[in-house]
Tab-separated table of C-alpha atoms and ligand atoms in Angstrom:
chain	number	residue	atom	x	y	z
A	1	MET	CA	7.428	-54.075	8.609
A	2	LYS	CA	4.588	-54.737	6.139
A	3	GLU	CA	2.229	-55.872	8.908
A	4	ASP	CA	2.826	-52.708	10.935
A	5	PHE	CA	2.582	-50.590	7.786
A	6	LEU	CA	-0.877	-51.991	7.115
A	7	LYS	CA	-1.927	-51.831	10.754
A	8	TYR	CA	-0.677	-48.439	11.941
A	9	GLN	CA	-0.163	-46.292	8.870
A	10	ALA	CA	-3.355	-44.914	7.304
A	11	GLN	CA	-4.046	-46.626	3.998
A	12	THR	CA	-5.645	-45.105	0.916
A	13	THR	CA	-6.172	-48.244	-1.144
A	14	PRO	CA	-7.164	-51.763	-0.050
A	15	HIS	CA	-4.127	-53.305	-1.737
A	16	PRO	CA	-1.058	-51.066	-1.626
A	17	LEU	CA	2.049	-52.454	-3.311
A	18	ALA	CA	3.697	-52.405	0.140
A	19	LEU	CA	7.286	-52.859	-1.010
A	20	GLU	CA	9.406	-52.824	2.140
A	21	ILE	CA	12.124	-50.292	1.407
A	22	SER	CA	15.671	-50.571	2.645
A	23	HIS	CA	17.434	-47.827	0.664
A	24	ALA	CA	17.595	-46.195	-2.761
A	25	LYS	CA	20.429	-44.879	-4.894
A	26	GLY	CA	20.484	-43.491	-8.441
A	27	SER	CA	17.877	-45.315	-10.550
A	28	TYR	CA	17.435	-48.202	-8.108
A	29	ILE	CA	15.355	-48.915	-5.015
A	30	TYR	CA	16.347	-51.809	-2.720
A	31	SER	CA	13.922	-53.794	-0.568
A	32	ILE	CA	14.711	-55.102	2.925
A	33	GLN	CA	14.683	-58.587	1.356
A	34	GLY	CA	17.677	-57.450	-0.717
A	35	LYS	CA	15.817	-57.253	-4.024
A	36	LYS	CA	16.863	-54.518	-6.441
A	37	TYR	CA	14.272	-52.576	-8.440
A	38	LEU	CA	14.966	-50.374	-11.440
A	39	ASP	CA	12.796	-47.296	-10.939
A	40	PHE	CA	10.847	-46.104	-13.995
A	41	VAL	CA	8.514	-43.975	-11.825
A	42	ALA	CA	10.792	-41.772	-9.672
A	43	GLY	CA	8.317	-41.387	-6.823
A	44	VAL	CA	5.704	-40.248	-9.362
A	45	SER	CA	7.969	-37.670	-11.044
A	46	ALA	CA	9.348	-36.371	-7.747
A	47	CYS	CA	12.883	-37.773	-7.767
A	48	SER	CA	14.018	-35.808	-10.777
A	49	LEU	CA	17.712	-36.481	-10.103
A	50	GLY	CA	17.234	-40.084	-9.035
A	51	HIS	CA	17.604	-41.309	-5.489
A	52	CYS	CA	20.012	-39.597	-3.100
A	53	HIS	CA	21.727	-37.477	-5.737
A	54	PRO	CA	25.047	-36.428	-4.156
A	55	ARG	CA	24.558	-32.748	-4.956
A	56	VAL	CA	21.172	-32.719	-3.204
A	57	VAL	CA	22.363	-34.819	-0.262
A	58	ASN	CA	25.421	-32.581	0.256
A	59	ALA	CA	23.321	-29.409	0.122
A	60	VAL	CA	20.961	-30.844	2.745
A	61	LYS	CA	23.830	-31.974	4.989
A	62	GLU	CA	25.491	-28.584	4.776
A	63	GLN	CA	22.263	-26.804	5.688
A	64	LEU	CA	21.651	-29.199	8.598
A	65	ASP	CA	24.818	-27.862	10.202
A	66	SER	CA	23.576	-24.239	10.053
A	67	TYR	CA	19.875	-24.193	10.921
A	68	LEU	CA	16.664	-26.115	10.246
A	69	HIS	CA	13.599	-24.021	11.025
A	70	VAL	CA	13.806	-20.543	12.509
A	71	MET	CA	10.545	-18.719	11.735
A	72	VAL	CA	7.246	-18.952	9.874
A	73	TYR	CA	7.215	-18.157	6.147
A	74	GLY	CA	8.051	-14.658	5.075
A	75	GLU	CA	9.445	-13.014	8.221
A	76	TYR	CA	13.172	-13.735	8.124
A	77	ALA	CA	15.552	-13.699	5.159
A	78	GLN	CA	16.930	-17.232	4.905
A	79	GLY	CA	19.703	-17.891	2.391
A	80	PRO	CA	18.460	-21.070	0.671
A	81	ALA	CA	14.943	-19.719	0.004
A	82	VAL	CA	16.244	-16.330	-1.155
A	83	GLU	CA	18.851	-17.867	-3.459
A	84	TYR	CA	16.307	-20.329	-4.780
A	85	THR	CA	13.608	-17.805	-5.660
A	86	LYS	CA	16.238	-15.554	-7.276
A	87	LEU	CA	17.646	-18.374	-9.416
A	88	LEU	CA	14.162	-19.481	-10.422
A	89	ALA	CA	13.300	-15.933	-11.534
A	90	HIS	CA	16.494	-15.918	-13.600
A	91	HIS	CA	15.294	-19.016	-15.508
A	92	LEU	CA	11.702	-17.834	-15.989
A	93	PRO	CA	10.215	-15.229	-18.338
A	94	GLU	CA	10.665	-11.713	-16.937
A	95	LYS	CA	7.062	-11.429	-15.798
A	96	LEU	CA	7.310	-14.468	-13.505
A	97	ASN	CA	9.617	-12.936	-10.969
A	98	LYS	CA	8.235	-13.505	-7.479
A	99	THR	CA	7.737	-16.901	-5.878
A	100	TYR	CA	5.869	-18.108	-2.809
A	101	LEU	CA	7.302	-21.385	-1.442
A	102	THR	CA	4.884	-23.944	-0.006
A	103	ASN	CA	5.014	-27.421	1.536
A	104	SER	CA	3.391	-29.306	-1.329
A	105	GLY	CA	1.908	-29.043	-4.771
A	106	THR	CA	-1.657	-28.894	-3.551
A	107	GLU	CA	-0.873	-26.044	-1.150
A	108	ALA	CA	0.688	-24.134	-4.041
A	109	ILE	CA	-2.533	-24.650	-6.032
A	110	GLU	CA	-4.548	-23.309	-3.090
A	111	GLY	CA	-2.319	-20.236	-2.981
A	112	ALA	CA	-2.665	-19.713	-6.736
A	113	LEU	CA	-6.477	-19.922	-6.581
A	114	LYS	CA	-6.609	-17.447	-3.704
A	115	LEU	CA	-4.253	-15.089	-5.512
A	116	ALA	CA	-6.346	-15.247	-8.700
A	117	ARG	CA	-9.537	-14.360	-6.823
A	118	ARG	CA	-7.747	-11.614	-4.909
A	119	ALA	CA	-6.152	-10.146	-8.055
A	120	THR	CA	-9.295	-10.084	-10.198
A	121	GLY	CA	-11.992	-9.546	-7.579
A	122	ARG	CA	-13.899	-12.313	-9.375
A	123	THR	CA	-14.875	-15.729	-8.080
A	124	GLU	CA	-15.319	-18.082	-11.036
A	125	LEU	CA	-12.588	-20.636	-11.644
A	126	ILE	CA	-12.461	-22.796	-14.741
A	127	ALA	CA	-10.600	-26.095	-14.792
A	128	ALA	CA	-10.321	-28.905	-17.316
A	129	LYS	CA	-12.207	-32.171	-17.231
A	130	ASN	CA	-10.005	-35.045	-16.055
A	131	ALA	CA	-7.600	-32.601	-14.440
A	132	TYR	CA	-5.723	-33.368	-11.258
A	133	HIS	CA	-4.388	-30.518	-9.151
A	134	GLY	CA	-4.117	-32.086	-5.698
A	135	ASN	CA	-6.286	-33.255	-2.843
A	136	THR	CA	-6.990	-30.447	-0.394
A	137	MET	CA	-10.458	-28.885	-0.606
A	138	GLY	CA	-9.633	-26.189	-3.173
A	139	SER	CA	-7.601	-28.460	-5.425
A	140	LEU	CA	-10.158	-31.237	-5.060
A	141	SER	CA	-12.853	-28.806	-6.194
A	142	LEU	CA	-11.009	-28.633	-9.536
A	143	MET	CA	-11.617	-32.333	-10.152
A	144	ASP	CA	-14.786	-33.290	-12.017
A	145	TYR	CA	-14.578	-36.964	-11.038
A	146	GLU	CA	-17.886	-37.368	-9.233
A	147	GLU	CA	-17.101	-40.717	-7.624
A	148	ARG	CA	-13.983	-39.258	-5.976
A	149	VAL	CA	-15.448	-35.929	-4.840
A	150	LYS	CA	-19.052	-36.717	-3.916
A	151	PRO	CA	-18.436	-37.769	-0.292
A	152	PHE	CA	-16.531	-34.561	0.367
A	153	ARG	CA	-19.123	-32.047	-0.864
A	154	PRO	CA	-19.746	-29.169	-0.476
A	155	LEU	CA	-16.497	-28.173	-2.157
A	156	ILE	CA	-15.562	-24.580	-2.968
A	157	GLY	CA	-18.082	-22.834	-5.195
A	158	ASP	CA	-18.162	-21.233	-8.618
A	159	ILE	CA	-16.055	-23.744	-10.488
A	160	SER	CA	-16.854	-25.011	-13.963
A	161	PHE	CA	-15.126	-27.342	-16.383
A	162	ILE	CA	-14.023	-27.229	-19.986
A	163	LYS	CA	-12.646	-30.010	-22.155
A	164	PHE	CA	-8.868	-29.892	-22.590
A	165	ASN	CA	-7.829	-29.230	-26.203
A	166	LEU	CA	-11.384	-28.258	-27.226
A	167	GLY	CA	-11.342	-24.763	-28.724
A	168	GLU	CA	-15.144	-24.521	-28.748
A	169	ASP	CA	-15.301	-24.567	-24.947
A	170	LEU	CA	-13.217	-21.416	-24.662
A	171	LYS	CA	-16.277	-19.205	-25.052
A	172	ARG	CA	-17.204	-20.349	-21.539
A	173	ILE	CA	-14.339	-18.197	-20.262
A	174	THR	CA	-16.017	-14.821	-19.677
A	175	HIS	CA	-15.717	-11.481	-17.890
A	176	LYS	CA	-16.848	-13.301	-14.756
A	177	THR	CA	-13.875	-15.659	-14.798
A	178	ALA	CA	-11.117	-15.065	-12.257
A	179	ALA	CA	-8.806	-17.721	-13.674
A	180	VAL	CA	-8.489	-20.703	-15.934
A	181	ILE	CA	-6.289	-23.403	-14.450
A	182	LEU	CA	-4.775	-26.121	-16.618
A	183	GLU	CA	-2.020	-28.675	-16.396
A	184	THR	CA	0.383	-27.850	-19.230
A	185	ILE	CA	0.371	-31.573	-20.031
A	186	GLN	CA	-2.587	-33.371	-18.476
A	187	GLY	CA	-1.123	-36.052	-16.207
A	188	GLY	CA	-3.775	-38.305	-14.654
A	189	ALA	CA	-5.855	-38.027	-17.837
A	190	GLY	CA	-3.178	-39.920	-19.777
A	191	PHE	CA	-0.302	-37.506	-20.477
A	192	ILE	CA	-2.265	-35.428	-22.962
A	193	VAL	CA	-0.227	-32.761	-24.728
A	194	PRO	CA	-1.890	-29.504	-25.900
A	195	GLU	CA	-2.666	-29.533	-29.629
A	196	ASN	CA	-3.455	-26.960	-32.323
A	197	ASN	CA	-2.171	-23.962	-30.369
A	198	TYR	CA	-4.631	-24.766	-27.591
A	199	LEU	CA	-2.696	-23.009	-24.822
A	200	GLU	CA	-2.153	-19.943	-27.010
A	201	LYS	CA	-5.909	-19.798	-27.655
A	202	VAL	CA	-6.708	-20.156	-23.952
A	203	LYS	CA	-4.276	-17.375	-23.100
A	204	ALA	CA	-5.709	-15.098	-25.810
A	205	ARG	CA	-9.238	-15.647	-24.480
A	206	CYS	CA	-8.050	-14.956	-20.919
A	207	VAL	CA	-6.456	-11.686	-22.026
A	208	GLU	CA	-9.648	-10.740	-23.895
A	209	VAL	CA	-11.855	-11.118	-20.806
A	210	GLY	CA	-9.343	-10.129	-18.107
A	211	ALA	CA	-9.023	-13.591	-16.561
A	212	LEU	CA	-5.730	-15.017	-15.328
A	213	LEU	CA	-4.137	-18.171	-16.723
A	214	ILE	CA	-2.724	-20.542	-14.111
A	215	LEU	CA	-0.519	-23.344	-15.450
A	216	ASP	CA	0.135	-26.344	-13.220
A	217	GLU	CA	3.646	-27.630	-14.028
A	218	ILE	CA	3.864	-29.872	-10.997
A	219	GLN	CA	4.457	-32.914	-13.191
A	220	PRO	CA	6.065	-31.642	-16.412
A	221	GLY	CA	8.255	-29.048	-14.690
A	222	PHE	CA	11.958	-29.172	-13.947
A	223	GLY	CA	13.280	-30.590	-17.194
A	224	ARG	CA	11.070	-33.640	-17.520
A	225	THR	CA	9.783	-32.677	-20.969
A	226	GLY	CA	13.166	-31.551	-22.292
A	227	LYS	CA	12.719	-27.898	-21.343
A	228	LEU	CA	12.762	-26.511	-17.831
A	229	PHE	CA	8.978	-26.016	-18.030
A	230	GLY	CA	6.498	-27.520	-20.450
A	231	PHE	CA	4.910	-24.160	-21.265
A	232	GLN	CA	8.202	-23.105	-22.876
A	233	TYR	CA	7.246	-25.257	-25.879
A	234	PHE	CA	4.379	-22.845	-26.542
A	235	GLN	CA	4.048	-19.110	-27.116
A	236	VAL	CA	2.445	-18.690	-23.718
A	237	VAL	CA	3.468	-17.244	-20.379
A	238	PRO	CA	1.047	-18.022	-17.550
A	239	ASP	CA	0.006	-15.324	-15.098
A	240	ILE	CA	0.600	-17.774	-12.275
A	241	LEU	CA	2.889	-20.781	-12.543
A	242	VAL	CA	2.490	-23.645	-10.074
A	243	ILE	CA	5.367	-26.053	-9.440
A	244	GLY	CA	6.285	-28.912	-7.109
A	245	LYS	CA	7.244	-32.593	-7.202
A	246	GLY	CA	10.592	-32.792	-9.109
A	247	MET	CA	11.453	-29.338	-7.786
A	248	GLY	CA	12.765	-30.697	-4.475
A	249	GLY	CA	14.917	-33.550	-5.789
A	250	GLY	CA	13.003	-35.922	-3.481
A	251	LEU	CA	11.964	-33.586	-0.670
A	252	PRO	CA	8.498	-32.080	-0.133
A	253	ILE	CA	8.026	-28.638	-1.663
A	254	GLY	CA	5.783	-26.647	-3.980
A	255	ALA	CA	5.545	-23.040	-5.096
A	256	PHE	CA	3.531	-20.551	-7.078
A	257	THR	CA	5.122	-17.778	-9.080
A	258	ALA	CA	3.630	-14.599	-10.523
A	259	SER	CA	4.612	-11.022	-11.325
A	260	GLU	CA	5.631	-8.831	-8.422
A	261	GLU	CA	2.560	-6.691	-9.020
A	262	VAL	CA	0.176	-9.627	-8.642
A	263	MET	CA	2.062	-11.474	-5.896
A	264	ASP	CA	2.345	-8.377	-3.715
A	265	LEU	CA	-1.434	-8.415	-3.331
A	266	LEU	CA	-0.925	-11.133	-0.705
A	267	MET	CA	0.570	-8.450	1.561
A	268	ASP	CA	-2.523	-6.347	1.711
A	269	ASN	CA	-6.297	-6.466	2.149
A	270	PRO	CA	-5.976	-8.808	3.907
A	271	LYS	CA	-2.339	-8.859	4.857
A	272	LEU	CA	-0.966	-12.374	5.351
A	273	GLY	CA	-2.971	-13.463	2.301
A	274	HIS	CA	-1.400	-16.911	2.533
A	275	ILE	CA	0.207	-18.274	5.684
A	276	THR	CA	2.434	-21.295	6.146
A	277	THR	CA	4.766	-22.363	8.939
A	278	PHE	CA	7.205	-24.534	7.038
A	279	GLY	CA	6.974	-23.172	3.468
A	280	GLY	CA	10.463	-22.086	2.389
A	281	ASN	CA	12.091	-24.286	5.044
A	282	ALA	CA	15.847	-23.893	4.768
A	283	VAL	CA	16.729	-27.587	4.434
A	284	ILE	CA	14.107	-28.214	1.769
A	285	ALA	CA	14.974	-25.012	-0.088
A	286	ALA	CA	18.650	-26.048	-0.077
A	287	ALA	CA	17.640	-29.327	-1.752
A	288	ALA	CA	15.519	-27.453	-4.303
A	289	LEU	CA	18.365	-25.049	-5.037
A	290	ALA	CA	20.830	-27.910	-5.630
A	291	THR	CA	18.258	-29.631	-7.850
A	292	LEU	CA	17.632	-26.545	-9.984
A	293	GLN	CA	21.369	-25.878	-10.281
A	294	GLU	CA	22.017	-29.456	-11.380
A	295	ILE	CA	19.181	-29.513	-13.927
A	296	THR	CA	20.155	-26.173	-15.462
A	297	GLN	CA	23.945	-26.674	-15.397
A	298	SER	CA	23.977	-30.213	-16.836
A	299	ASP	CA	22.803	-31.739	-20.129
A	300	LEU	CA	19.888	-33.526	-18.462
A	301	MET	CA	17.179	-31.575	-20.266
A	302	ALA	CA	18.574	-32.196	-23.756
A	303	GLU	CA	19.287	-35.808	-22.823
A	304	SER	CA	15.700	-36.425	-21.764
A	305	LEU	CA	14.647	-35.978	-25.411
A	306	GLU	CA	17.288	-38.531	-26.508
A	307	LYS	CA	16.020	-40.874	-23.809
A	308	GLU	CA	12.431	-40.392	-24.983
A	309	LYS	CA	13.556	-41.445	-28.481
A	310	LEU	CA	15.123	-44.608	-27.085
A	311	PHE	CA	11.966	-45.494	-25.126
A	312	ARG	CA	9.869	-45.016	-28.255
A	313	GLU	CA	12.249	-47.143	-30.347
A	314	LEU	CA	12.350	-49.994	-27.831
A	315	LEU	CA	8.728	-50.069	-26.735
A	316	VAL	CA	7.119	-51.314	-29.934
A	317	HIS	CA	4.667	-54.173	-29.413
A	318	PRO	CA	1.181	-55.159	-30.645
A	319	LEU	CA	-0.177	-54.648	-27.109
A	320	LEU	CA	1.046	-51.054	-26.987
A	321	ASN	CA	-1.480	-48.945	-28.874
A	322	LYS	CA	0.494	-45.749	-28.482
A	323	ILE	CA	2.881	-43.876	-26.265
A	324	ARG	CA	1.638	-40.477	-25.115
A	325	GLY	CA	3.560	-37.647	-23.506
A	326	LYS	CA	6.796	-35.789	-23.980
A	327	GLY	CA	10.394	-36.319	-22.858
A	328	LEU	CA	10.503	-38.513	-19.762
A	329	MET	CA	6.793	-38.151	-19.071
A	330	LEU	CA	5.479	-41.104	-21.062
A	331	ALA	CA	2.313	-43.183	-20.840
A	332	LEU	CA	2.038	-46.565	-22.551
A	333	ILE	CA	-1.535	-46.952	-23.722
A	334	THR	CA	-2.553	-50.622	-23.634
A	335	PRO	CA	-5.784	-52.255	-24.880
A	336	SER	CA	-7.325	-52.597	-21.389
A	337	GLU	CA	-7.129	-51.802	-17.694
A	338	GLU	CA	-6.423	-55.489	-16.980
A	339	ILE	CA	-3.450	-55.560	-19.334
A	340	ALA	CA	-2.034	-52.341	-17.848
A	341	THR	CA	-2.268	-53.849	-14.358
A	342	GLU	CA	-0.751	-57.145	-15.477
A	343	ILE	CA	2.229	-55.290	-16.970
A	344	ILE	CA	2.767	-53.232	-13.819
A	345	LEU	CA	2.556	-56.180	-11.405
A	346	LYS	CA	4.608	-58.611	-13.489
A	347	CYS	CA	7.304	-56.010	-14.111
A	348	GLN	CA	7.504	-55.358	-10.387
A	349	ASP	CA	8.032	-59.102	-9.794
A	350	ARG	CA	10.953	-58.896	-12.230
A	351	GLY	CA	12.500	-55.868	-10.592
A	352	LEU	CA	11.097	-52.999	-12.640
A	353	ILE	CA	8.906	-50.327	-11.079
A	354	LEU	CA	6.025	-48.968	-13.177
A	355	PHE	CA	2.782	-47.384	-12.017
A	356	TRP	CA	-0.798	-46.511	-12.927
A	357	LEU	CA	-2.228	-43.129	-13.894
A	358	LEU	CA	-5.024	-41.633	-11.839
A	359	PHE	CA	-7.832	-41.556	-14.425
A	360	GLU	CA	-6.616	-43.261	-17.609
A	361	LYS	CA	-6.750	-46.860	-16.441
A	362	LYS	CA	-5.387	-48.352	-19.670
A	363	ALA	CA	-2.136	-46.472	-19.194
A	364	VAL	CA	1.202	-47.474	-17.703
A	365	ARG	CA	3.297	-44.629	-16.303
A	366	ILE	CA	6.929	-44.194	-17.281
A	367	THR	CA	8.482	-41.184	-15.518
A	368	PRO	CA	12.011	-42.251	-14.601
A	369	PRO	CA	14.619	-40.019	-12.983
A	370	LEU	CA	16.097	-37.595	-15.541
A	371	THR	CA	19.447	-39.131	-14.602
A	372	ILE	CA	18.517	-42.620	-15.841
A	373	SER	CA	21.155	-44.024	-18.222
A	374	MET	CA	20.596	-45.379	-21.745
A	375	GLU	CA	21.697	-48.810	-20.458
A	376	GLU	CA	19.115	-48.720	-17.669
A	377	ILE	CA	16.422	-47.738	-20.176
A	378	LYS	CA	17.387	-50.736	-22.347
A	379	GLU	CA	17.333	-53.031	-19.303
A	380	GLY	CA	13.852	-51.874	-18.197
A	381	CYS	CA	12.332	-51.866	-21.683
A	382	GLY	CA	13.639	-55.419	-22.155
A	383	ILE	CA	11.665	-56.466	-19.076
A	384	ILE	CA	8.506	-54.734	-20.359
A	385	ILE	CA	8.761	-56.447	-23.768
A	386	ASP	CA	9.354	-59.877	-22.123
A	387	VAL	CA	6.245	-59.370	-19.966
A	388	LEU	CA	4.190	-58.202	-22.959
A	389	ASN	CA	5.230	-61.308	-24.893
A	390	GLU	CA	3.839	-63.502	-22.112
A	391	ILE	CA	0.432	-61.816	-21.984
A	392	LYS	CA	-2.204	-63.940	-23.667
B	401	LIG	C1	-0.476	-31.962	-11.904
B	401	LIG	C2	-0.483	-32.062	-10.421
B	401	LIG	N1	-0.895	-31.018	-9.699
B	401	LIG	C3	-0.901	-31.054	-8.352
B	401	LIG	C4	-0.480	-32.174	-7.652
B	401	LIG	C5	-0.492	-32.171	-6.153
B	401	LIG	O1	0.795	-32.166	-5.649
B	401	LIG	P1	1.068	-32.737	-4.167
B	401	LIG	O2	0.790	-34.194	-4.198
B	401	LIG	O3	2.506	-32.376	-3.895
B	401	LIG	O4	0.144	-32.009	-3.261
B	401	LIG	C6	-0.052	-33.283	-8.374
B	401	LIG	C7	0.364	-34.515	-7.676
B	401	LIG	O5	0.313	-35.599	-8.197
B	401	LIG	C8	-0.047	-33.232	-9.787
B	401	LIG	O6	0.358	-34.271	-10.516
């Protein structure tokens, strides 16, 4: 399979890990060679309930017996999407009450950017340095990583960058700004948490100048940080919330949520302000609904803080400079890129899946399923410490 994977499937790096997957269940992934891997990455925060969670699988199977796809987004009332958006509104602050369902995180970002320009009549968008919001043209335009964006220029215009957590930069948000877009916790940059009331200050500045605040919760969302959404740790409600990844319990989905007043602008001038064929697909929405029900009806959110504590207790080693992040969104910061890579590759050899972060090369990603057990955490951390002890 590996040969055909490399030959026929488009590759994005010269040396993909190329594990040949047989099946996955709970916190484990199994290769076709019969090797078992404990998964500390969860498909990069996507498999919030682990692999093939029975509640998600049953919801999908049930929906498969009724209908799959019947119409483009927004024309017909389809139970799973309606129930999902209603339940989400119930769990969000009152103002965030209308949701547009998309196929991916990056499409949700595109929708949010369009909505912000439409709602304010302004064009300028401000993003943070080292941010990652996705890889379609609009989302890519929010990335100030020259090496990665240069070949794709010209990107969309009127975008500027501020430094995350730097209060001084907030004066760059002005009456010309349509929206400021931030990850609530910066992911690719190294799991950087807002400090010193940063988000509150950004929001206050946005209110002062009439700009919208868009928060990207695609990684921290859905219980990963111990609350349903990361912004709930702060005294801030975004004007537009963007979600994805863990939302679908392992299936592809994203969404952006705003007030009815703002969201309804997509109906008019022009109408069909955002179009998608498969957004809100019934099978995927059924999986998202089961995932949200499970996360909000179980103790998983509270437990993720207990699990964070255990990780922090067990992962103490001279080669670990610090552990950044919150809940089950943790980044081990090592002394060098080489050491981070050695840890990731050696752990994989021993049956533990870890991964890199996009920009912070000295980091090792730990974003396990929320359903991981304390025993599994001990097992995986034991492997990491053994590998660290062998590094010269
Ligand atoms: C913070 C953040 N925003 C947006 C995206 C894009 O989501 P997707 O890959 O579903 O398009 C990602 C994906 O890694 C992300 O981490």
